[in-house]
């Protein structure tokens, strides 16, 4: 068992998660990994990363811009045992678990180039049309000005909430929310980071961009 501390203060997304991932993989004997960050978005991203890896985690706020996220890292053999099926497991015909199915990427709060007002009308129509499809997207990713779509005041909130109620995972870039001052106005879905955005897009069956 070993203890390790990663100082990720001042690092932009997704570096805190990337460095935490690298450090956790190096801790083959297990132990306690502590990651120091300076903002709540990074805390949320690290907590989500821990959950995705099956690590127990906790977060402590030490100051206004001083947070510590702690992971309990199991031994490497234990991690492998958790992730791999036992020899007696019956084979199944499930689809590839790495695939994220249909992913809709909303990188702006307007659709197309030209008049901004028209672009907003088109985007609203696009999201409404998504709710009427026979096959709904598995995930919707919102980043850059697309972050406005999931926040208070968005004309598409009801449609997005309807999609979420149907099981669609809606994720908005935390760095983008912070940049536009929308962190406290998120009204649907959860917060994500660039590491997860790349991972989802890389493993998507199909990507739709308006």
Coordinates of C-alpha atoms in Angstrom, one line a residue:
X1 CA 0.0 0.0 0.0
X2 CA 1.2 3.5 -0.8
X3 CA 0.1 7.1 -0.5
X4 CA 0.4 9.6 -3.3
X5 CA -0.5 13.3 -3.7
X6 CA -1.0 15.0 -7.0
X7 CA -1.0 18.8 -7.0
X8 CA -3.4 19.8 -9.9
X9 CA -4.1 23.4 -8.7
X10 CA -4.0 25.8 -11.5
X11 CA -4.4 23.1 -14.1
X12 CA -7.1 23.5 -16.8
X13 CA -9.6 20.7 -17.6
X14 CA -9.0 17.9 -18.3
X15 CA -5.5 17.8 -16.7
X16 CA -6.6 17.1 -13.1
X17 CA -8.5 14.0 -14.3
X18 CA -5.7 12.9 -16.6
X19 CA -3.1 13.2 -13.9
X20 CA -5.4 11.4 -11.4
X21 CA -5.8 8.6 -13.9
X22 CA -2.1 8.3 -14.5
X23 CA -1.3 8.3 -10.8
X24 CA -4.0 5.7 -10.0
X25 CA -2.6 3.3 -12.6
X26 CA 0.9 3.6 -11.2
X27 CA -0.4 2.6 -7.7
X28 CA -0.3 -1.1 -8.4
X29 CA -0.2 -2.0 -4.7
X30 CA -3.2 0.2 -3.9
X31 CA -3.4 3.0 -1.3
X32 CA -4.6 6.5 -0.9
X33 CA -4.4 9.0 -3.7
X34 CA -5.0 12.7 -2.9
X35 CA -5.6 15.2 -5.7
X36 CA -5.4 18.9 -4.9
X37 CA -7.5 21.3 -7.0
X38 CA -8.6 24.9 -6.9
X39 CA -12.2 24.8 -8.1
X40 CA -15.5 22.9 -7.6
X41 CA -15.8 21.8 -11.2
X42 CA -12.5 19.9 -10.9
X43 CA -13.9 18.3 -7.7
X44 CA -17.0 17.2 -9.5
X45 CA -15.0 15.8 -12.5
X46 CA -12.6 13.9 -10.2
X47 CA -15.5 12.5 -8.2
X48 CA -17.2 11.2 -11.4
X49 CA -13.8 9.7 -12.5
X50 CA -13.6 7.9 -9.2
X51 CA -17.1 6.5 -9.6
X52 CA -16.4 5.3 -13.1
X53 CA -13.4 3.4 -11.9
X54 CA -15.1 2.0 -8.8
X55 CA -12.9 3.9 -6.4
X56 CA -14.3 5.2 -3.1
X57 CA -13.7 8.9 -2.9
X58 CA -14.3 11.9 -0.6
X59 CA -13.8 15.7 -1.1
X60 CA -12.7 18.3 1.5
X61 CA -12.8 22.1 1.1
X62 CA -9.8 23.5 2.8
X63 CA -10.2 27.1 1.6
X64 CA -12.0 29.3 -0.9
X65 CA -9.9 27.9 -3.8
X66 CA -8.4 24.9 -2.1
X67 CA -9.9 21.4 -2.3
X68 CA -8.6 17.9 -1.7
X69 CA -10.2 14.9 -3.4
X70 CA -9.1 11.6 -1.9
X71 CA -9.4 8.2 -3.6
X72 CA -9.1 4.7 -2.1
X73 CA -7.2 2.8 -4.7
X74 CA -7.4 -1.0 -4.5
X75 CA -4.5 -3.3 -5.4
X76 CA -4.1 -3.8 -9.1
X77 CA -5.2 -7.5 -8.9
X78 CA -8.4 -6.5 -7.1
X79 CA -9.2 -3.9 -9.7
X80 CA -8.8 -6.5 -12.5
X81 CA -11.0 -8.9 -10.6
X82 CA -13.7 -6.4 -10.4
X83 CA -13.6 -5.5 -14.0
X84 CA -13.4 -9.0 -15.5
X85 CA -16.1 -11.7 -15.4
X86 CA -15.6 -14.9 -13.5
X87 CA -14.8 -18.1 -15.4
X88 CA -18.2 -19.5 -14.7
X89 CA -20.0 -16.5 -16.2
X90 CA -22.3 -17.4 -19.1
X91 CA -21.4 -15.7 -22.4
X92 CA -24.0 -13.2 -23.6
X93 CA -24.8 -11.4 -26.8
X94 CA -24.8 -7.9 -25.4
X95 CA -23.7 -5.1 -27.6
X96 CA -20.2 -3.7 -27.1
X97 CA -20.2 -1.9 -23.8
X98 CA -17.6 0.6 -25.0
X99 CA -20.1 2.0 -27.5
X100 CA -22.1 5.0 -26.5
X101 CA -24.7 4.5 -29.2
X102 CA -26.1 7.7 -30.8
X103 CA -24.4 10.9 -29.4
X104 CA -25.7 14.4 -30.2
X105 CA -23.1 17.1 -30.0
X106 CA -24.4 20.7 -29.4
X107 CA -21.3 22.9 -29.6
X108 CA -23.3 26.2 -29.9
X109 CA -26.7 27.6 -28.9
X110 CA -27.3 28.4 -32.6
X111 CA -27.5 26.1 -35.7
X112 CA -25.6 27.0 -38.8
X113 CA -24.0 30.2 -39.9
X114 CA -25.8 33.5 -40.6
X115 CA -28.4 35.4 -38.5
X116 CA -28.0 34.7 -34.8
X117 CA -31.8 34.9 -34.2
X118 CA -32.5 32.4 -37.0
X119 CA -29.7 30.1 -35.7
X120 CA -31.4 30.0 -32.3
X121 CA -34.8 29.2 -33.8
X122 CA -33.2 26.4 -35.8
X123 CA -31.5 25.0 -32.8
X124 CA -34.7 25.0 -30.8
X125 CA -36.4 23.2 -33.6
X126 CA -33.5 20.7 -33.8
X127 CA -33.7 19.8 -30.1
X128 CA -37.5 19.5 -30.4
X129 CA -37.1 17.2 -33.4
X130 CA -34.8 15.0 -31.3
X131 CA -37.7 14.4 -28.8
X132 CA -39.8 13.0 -31.7
X133 CA -37.3 10.4 -33.1
X134 CA -38.0 6.7 -32.8
X135 CA -34.4 6.2 -31.6
X136 CA -33.4 8.8 -29.1
X137 CA -29.7 9.7 -28.6
X138 CA -28.0 7.9 -25.7
X139 CA -26.1 11.0 -24.8
X140 CA -26.2 14.8 -25.5
X141 CA -23.0 16.7 -25.1
X142 CA -23.1 20.5 -24.7
X143 CA -20.0 22.7 -24.8
X144 CA -18.9 26.2 -25.8
X145 CA -22.0 28.4 -26.1
X146 CA -24.0 25.1 -26.3
X147 CA -23.8 25.4 -22.5
X148 CA -26.5 28.0 -22.6
X149 CA -29.0 25.4 -23.9
X150 CA -29.0 23.5 -20.5
X151 CA -29.2 26.5 -18.3
X152 CA -32.0 28.7 -16.9
X153 CA -33.6 30.9 -19.6
X154 CA -33.0 28.4 -22.4
X155 CA -35.9 28.0 -24.8
X156 CA -35.1 24.3 -25.0
X157 CA -35.2 23.4 -21.4
X158 CA -38.5 21.6 -21.4
X159 CA -37.5 19.5 -24.5
X160 CA -34.2 18.6 -22.8
X161 CA -35.9 17.7 -19.6
X162 CA -38.3 15.5 -21.6
X163 CA -35.3 13.7 -23.2
X164 CA -33.6 13.3 -19.8
X165 CA -36.9 11.8 -18.5
X166 CA -36.7 9.3 -21.3
X167 CA -33.2 8.2 -20.2
X168 CA -31.0 10.4 -22.4
X169 CA -27.8 11.4 -20.6
X170 CA -27.3 15.2 -20.9
X171 CA -23.8 16.5 -20.1
X172 CA -22.5 20.1 -20.2
X173 CA -18.8 21.1 -20.2
X174 CA -17.9 22.4 -16.7
X175 CA -15.2 24.7 -18.1
X176 CA -17.7 26.3 -20.4
X177 CA -20.2 26.8 -17.6
X178 CA -17.5 28.5 -15.6
X179 CA -16.3 30.7 -18.5
X180 CA -19.8 32.0 -19.3
X181 CA -20.7 32.4 -15.6
X182 CA -23.4 29.8 -15.8
X183 CA -22.2 27.4 -13.1
X184 CA -25.1 28.1 -10.8
X185 CA -27.7 28.2 -13.6
X186 CA -27.5 24.6 -14.9
X187 CA -31.1 23.4 -15.0
X188 CA -30.9 20.0 -16.7
X189 CA -28.4 17.1 -16.8
X190 CA -24.9 17.0 -15.2
X191 CA -21.5 18.5 -15.6
X192 CA -18.7 16.9 -17.6
X193 CA -15.1 17.5 -18.6
X194 CA -13.1 17.4 -21.7
X195 CA -11.6 14.0 -20.9
X196 CA -15.1 12.4 -20.7
X197 CA -16.3 14.4 -23.8
X198 CA -13.4 12.9 -25.8
X199 CA -14.0 9.4 -24.4
X200 CA -17.7 9.5 -25.3
X201 CA -17.2 10.9 -28.8
X202 CA -14.4 8.4 -29.4
X203 CA -16.6 5.5 -28.5
X204 CA -19.8 6.7 -30.0
X205 CA -21.6 4.5 -32.5
X206 CA -22.9 7.6 -34.4
X207 CA -22.4 11.3 -33.8
X208 CA -25.0 13.9 -34.8
X209 CA -24.0 17.5 -35.1
X210 CA -26.6 20.2 -36.0

